[in-house]
Short mmCIF file of C-alpha atoms in Angstrom, two decimals:
data_model
loop_
_atom_site.label_atom_id
_atom_site.label_comp_id
_atom_site.label_asym_id
_atom_site.label_seq_id
_atom_site.Cartn_x
_atom_site.Cartn_y
_atom_site.Cartn_z
CA UNK J 1 87.47 89.61 89.24
CA UNK J 2 84.56 92.01 91.11
CA UNK J 3 85.33 91.10 94.68
CA UNK J 4 82.12 91.63 96.18
CA UNK J 5 80.28 88.64 95.86
CA UNK J 6 76.63 87.26 96.65
CA UNK J 7 78.89 84.76 99.37
CA UNK J 8 80.35 87.93 101.43
CA UNK J 9 79.31 87.07 105.11
CA UNK J 10 80.60 90.51 106.34
CA UNK J 11 81.42 93.92 105.16
CA UNK J 12 85.36 94.96 104.93
CA UNK J 13 84.34 99.05 105.59
CA UNK J 14 81.73 101.23 106.56
CA UNK J 15 83.01 103.75 103.60
CA UNK J 16 80.55 104.71 101.24
CA UNK J 17 79.55 103.05 98.28
CA UNK J 18 80.47 105.93 95.84
CA UNK J 19 84.36 105.38 97.45
CA UNK J 20 83.98 101.72 97.74
CA UNK J 21 83.61 102.16 93.86
CA UNK J 22 86.00 104.41 93.28
CA UNK J 23 88.88 102.23 94.99
CA UNK J 24 87.35 99.00 93.27
CA UNK J 25 88.20 100.44 90.03
CA UNK J 26 91.69 101.69 90.65
CA UNK J 27 92.04 98.08 91.86
CA UNK J 28 90.77 96.35 88.70
CA UNK J 29 93.11 99.04 86.70
CA UNK J 30 96.08 97.89 88.70
CA UNK J 31 95.79 94.33 88.28
CA UNK J 32 94.79 94.51 84.63
CA UNK J 33 98.67 96.59 84.11
CA UNK J 34 99.72 93.90 86.23
CA UNK J 35 98.80 90.68 84.84
CA UNK J 36 97.85 91.95 80.91
CA UNK J 37 101.13 91.61 79.44
CA UNK J 38 101.50 87.46 81.09
CA UNK J 39 98.23 86.85 80.52
CA UNK J 40 97.61 87.77 76.71
CA UNK J 41 101.15 86.09 75.62
CA UNK J 42 99.62 83.13 77.03
CA UNK J 43 96.16 83.02 75.47
CA UNK J 44 98.08 84.16 72.41
CA UNK J 45 100.24 80.90 72.55
CA UNK J 46 97.16 78.76 72.19
CA UNK J 47 96.09 80.11 68.35
CA UNK J 48 93.22 81.15 69.17
CA UNK J 49 91.04 81.20 65.78
CA UNK J 50 88.94 83.82 64.07
CA UNK J 51 85.32 81.82 64.74
CA UNK J 52 86.12 80.71 68.17
CA UNK J 53 83.71 81.01 70.88
CA UNK J 54 85.52 81.87 74.10
CA UNK J 55 84.27 82.62 77.76
CA UNK J 56 85.96 85.14 79.76
CA UNK J 57 84.68 84.64 83.28
CA UNK J 58 84.92 87.39 85.58
CA UNK J 59 85.85 89.93 83.30
CA UNK J 60 86.30 92.71 85.82
CA UNK J 61 86.86 95.76 83.26
CA UNK J 62 87.16 93.98 80.25
CA UNK J 63 90.19 94.41 78.66
CA UNK J 64 90.82 91.03 78.22
CA UNK J 65 87.14 90.48 76.45
CA UNK J 66 87.65 93.11 73.87
CA UNK J 67 91.50 91.09 73.65
CA UNK J 68 89.67 87.99 72.48
CA UNK J 69 87.58 89.59 70.57
CA UNK J 70 89.77 91.31 68.38
CA UNK J 71 91.18 87.68 68.12
CA UNK J 72 87.45 86.08 67.10
CA UNK J 73 85.92 88.83 64.55
CA UNK J 74 83.99 85.88 63.52
CA UNK J 75 82.94 84.44 66.54
CA UNK J 76 81.78 85.17 69.88
CA UNK J 77 83.33 86.19 73.68
CA UNK J 78 80.95 86.29 76.43
CA UNK J 79 81.86 88.28 79.21
CA UNK J 80 80.39 87.59 82.89
CA UNK J 81 80.91 88.51 86.07
CA UNK J 82 78.63 89.05 89.56
CA UNK J 83 79.39 93.21 88.94
CA UNK J 84 79.30 94.37 85.26
CA UNK J 85 79.18 97.94 86.48
CA UNK J 86 83.32 97.90 85.60
CA UNK J 87 83.20 96.75 82.33
CA UNK J 88 84.14 99.00 79.69
CA UNK J 89 84.83 99.67 75.85
CA UNK J 90 82.67 100.21 72.89
CA UNK J 91 79.58 97.75 72.00
CA UNK J 92 80.85 94.89 69.08
CA UNK J 93 78.97 92.68 68.01
CA UNK J 94 80.84 90.05 68.73
CA UNK J 95 81.07 90.79 72.41
CA UNK J 96 78.36 89.99 75.08
CA UNK J 97 78.71 91.25 78.86
CA UNK J 98 76.72 89.49 81.05
CA UNK J 99 75.73 89.20 84.86
CA UNK J 100 76.75 86.07 85.68
CA UNK J 101 77.29 83.47 88.82
CA UNK J 102 79.72 80.51 88.18
CA UNK J 103 78.86 79.01 91.03
CA UNK J 104 75.02 78.30 90.70
CA UNK J 105 73.98 80.93 87.68
CA UNK J 106 72.62 79.28 84.61
CA UNK J 107 74.50 76.39 82.98
CA UNK J 108 75.87 77.60 79.53
CA UNK J 109 75.79 74.63 76.41
CA UNK J 110 77.44 71.76 77.15
CA UNK J 111 80.49 71.73 74.49
CA UNK J 112 79.89 75.27 73.69
CA UNK J 113 82.92 77.28 74.09
CA UNK J 114 86.28 76.62 72.53
CA UNK J 115 88.44 79.02 75.43
CA UNK J 116 87.27 79.38 78.93
CA UNK J 117 89.63 82.01 80.92
CA UNK J 118 89.36 83.30 84.43
CA UNK J 119 91.78 85.17 86.34
CA UNK J 120 91.56 86.29 89.57
CA UNK J 121 88.23 84.34 90.14
CA UNK J 122 88.49 80.80 91.77
CA UNK J 123 90.91 81.60 94.47
CA UNK J 124 88.00 84.14 96.37
CA UNK J 125 85.27 81.32 95.45
CA UNK J 126 84.99 78.66 97.69
CA UNK J 127 83.20 76.36 95.56
CA UNK J 128 86.08 76.79 93.21
CA UNK J 129 86.35 73.09 92.08
CA UNK J 130 82.43 72.75 91.50
CA UNK J 131 83.43 75.64 88.98
CA UNK J 132 86.02 73.61 87.13
CA UNK J 133 83.83 70.92 86.84
CA UNK J 134 80.66 73.10 85.38
CA UNK J 135 83.38 75.05 83.20
CA UNK J 136 84.66 71.39 81.82
CA UNK J 137 81.14 70.47 80.48
CA UNK J 138 81.10 74.23 78.65
CA UNK J 139 84.14 73.40 76.96
CA UNK J 140 83.85 71.61 72.88
CA UNK J 141 86.48 68.47 72.47
CA UNK J 142 89.54 70.21 71.69
CA UNK J 143 88.82 73.43 73.81
CA UNK J 144 91.13 74.84 76.30
CA UNK J 145 90.58 76.05 79.99
CA UNK J 146 93.10 78.64 81.17
CA UNK J 147 92.90 79.62 84.71
CA UNK J 148 94.76 81.87 86.46
CA UNK J 149 94.88 82.67 90.24
CA UNK J 150 97.09 84.76 92.75
CA UNK J 151 99.56 83.18 95.12
CA UNK J 152 100.50 83.97 98.61
CA UNK J 153 104.04 81.99 98.53
CA UNK J 154 106.20 84.52 97.51
CA UNK J 155 105.47 86.49 100.65
CA UNK J 156 106.52 83.70 102.87
CA UNK J 157 110.36 84.54 102.82
CA UNK J 158 109.50 88.51 102.61
CA UNK J 159 112.87 90.15 104.23
CA UNK J 160 110.37 93.05 105.12
CA UNK J 161 108.31 91.71 108.28
CA UNK J 162 105.75 94.56 109.05
CA UNK J 163 104.91 94.02 104.59
CA UNK J 164 104.88 90.64 105.35
CA UNK J 165 102.27 90.69 107.90
CA UNK J 166 100.41 93.39 106.51
CA UNK J 167 100.08 91.21 103.27
CA UNK J 168 99.36 87.79 105.49
CA UNK J 169 96.73 90.01 107.49
CA UNK J 170 94.83 90.88 104.01
CA UNK J 171 94.90 87.35 102.95
CA UNK J 172 93.28 86.07 106.29
CA UNK J 173 90.34 88.95 106.20
CA UNK J 174 89.62 88.00 102.60
CA UNK J 175 89.33 83.88 103.77
CA UNK J 176 86.99 84.82 106.92
CA UNK J 177 85.09 87.14 104.90
CA UNK J 178 84.35 85.50 101.47
CA UNK J 179 86.37 82.15 101.49
CA UNK J 180 89.18 83.04 99.55
CA UNK J 181 92.42 80.59 99.35
CA UNK J 182 95.69 82.06 98.14
CA UNK J 183 97.59 78.80 98.72
CA UNK J 184 95.36 76.69 96.11
CA UNK J 185 96.31 77.96 93.13
CA UNK J 186 99.70 75.96 93.84
CA UNK J 187 97.78 73.16 93.21
CA UNK J 188 96.19 73.92 90.33
CA UNK J 189 97.33 70.45 87.91
CA UNK J 190 95.81 68.55 90.97
CA UNK J 191 92.58 70.57 90.45
CA UNK J 192 92.32 70.39 86.79
CA UNK J 193 92.90 66.68 87.38
CA UNK J 194 90.02 66.04 89.21
CA UNK J 195 87.85 67.96 86.76
CA UNK J 196 88.86 65.15 84.48
CA UNK J 197 91.50 67.36 82.44
CA UNK J 198 95.65 67.04 81.87
CA UNK J 199 97.43 69.93 82.88
CA UNK J 200 99.20 70.81 79.72
CA UNK J 201 101.33 74.09 81.18
CA UNK J 202 101.64 75.49 84.54
CA UNK J 203 103.76 79.39 85.21
CA UNK J 204 103.80 81.70 87.61
CA UNK J 205 104.63 85.87 87.55
CA UNK J 206 105.32 87.57 90.53
CA UNK J 207 104.10 91.04 91.45
CA UNK J 208 107.05 93.54 92.16
CA UNK J 209 106.56 96.52 94.83
CA UNK J 210 108.43 99.79 95.37
CA UNK J 211 109.32 100.28 92.24
CA UNK J 212 106.44 103.02 91.69
CA UNK J 213 104.31 100.81 89.53
CA UNK J 214 100.95 99.17 89.24
CA UNK J 215 102.12 96.84 92.11
CA UNK J 216 102.30 99.90 94.75
CA UNK J 217 98.94 101.21 93.46
CA UNK J 218 97.43 97.82 94.51
CA UNK J 219 98.67 97.57 97.69
CA UNK J 220 97.98 101.11 98.53
CA UNK J 221 94.18 101.06 97.27
CA UNK J 222 93.90 97.42 99.16
CA UNK J 223 94.86 98.24 102.24
CA UNK J 224 92.97 101.18 101.88
CA UNK J 225 89.91 99.33 101.43
CA UNK J 226 90.62 96.52 104.03
CA UNK J 227 92.94 98.50 106.58
CA UNK J 228 90.44 99.13 109.12
CA UNK J 229 88.73 95.48 109.22
CA UNK J 230 92.23 94.21 109.41
CA UNK J 231 92.78 97.02 112.10
CA UNK J 232 89.38 96.07 113.98
CA UNK J 233 89.78 92.57 113.89
CA UNK J 234 93.57 92.62 115.54
CA UNK J 235 95.28 91.65 112.65
CA UNK J 236 97.55 94.28 112.10
CA UNK J 237 97.83 98.08 114.04
CA UNK J 238 97.03 100.95 112.57
CA UNK J 239 100.78 102.45 112.72
CA UNK J 240 102.06 99.11 111.21
CA UNK J 241 99.83 99.71 108.11
CA UNK J 242 100.33 103.20 107.99
CA UNK J 243 104.12 102.52 108.13
CA UNK J 244 104.05 100.42 105.47
CA UNK J 245 101.70 102.30 103.04
CA UNK J 246 104.41 105.01 103.51
CA UNK J 247 107.18 102.87 102.76
CA UNK J 248 105.34 101.98 99.52
CA UNK J 249 104.96 105.75 98.71
CA UNK J 250 108.48 106.52 99.09
CA UNK J 251 109.82 103.40 97.33
CA UNK J 252 111.97 102.05 100.47
CA UNK J 253 110.34 98.77 100.22
CA UNK J 254 111.46 96.22 97.28
CA UNK J 255 109.91 93.43 97.06
CA UNK J 256 107.72 90.64 95.61
CA UNK J 257 104.13 90.23 97.13
CA UNK J 258 101.56 87.89 95.09
CA UNK J 259 101.99 85.63 92.48
CA UNK J 260 99.79 84.75 89.69
CA UNK J 261 99.72 81.05 88.88
CA UNK J 262 98.54 80.08 85.59
CA UNK J 263 97.50 76.34 84.50
CA UNK J 264 96.31 75.14 81.13
CA UNK J 265 94.42 72.04 79.84
CA UNK J 266 92.84 70.95 77.02
CA UNK J 267 89.58 68.53 76.67
CA UNK J 268 89.97 65.48 74.63
#
């Protein structure tokens, strides 16, 4: 999901728009590298049919949407986001990119989609359970809803105090700025139940740092984007933040950060 939403209440940084765009692009690519393998394996287990209609909500760069389009050559994939500038790939007849706000954007037809997938979207939207209720209406009988959201719980027991402090400050800043809740993902089965569905399964994959992989890139970019605001808010000091970034560069921290919690359910 693109993070600059219409629900944003205050700026995170005074950087130029061009710099913010580059950093957002890097962050989105890092998230795809981290999470696509698990996401695609989960979606593949659902038995996606060639004629399915799928909604990829909060599509980001669009790689999952393109993967779905490959699986649904006679169907249709609608990929939505509140910022479609980052969606990439060649145009294809069964894939539509659409600017759409899940909270108060236009309704899709009821009982329209065979699959709705959203990743790293609802944790950042205060009206998350309202969005779930809308999504259930858009699903056909027998349709699947797959929700994947980041969660903070692996950080709670981190043996690296400065890293834990910086990651928790990053989460607190997002909570205060746009209403992010990185504890909500753990309650996904109950949230699906309140939306009228029975959770069919749940899993989690943690983001590793210190291995030179996309987890390091994600946190370097995230701290570059939000670090100044974290310092200005008194959540961390510059020296501690720079020490954590240097430790990531030097692979001095081997740890887990966020987890991506997935839960899925099927309509009757």
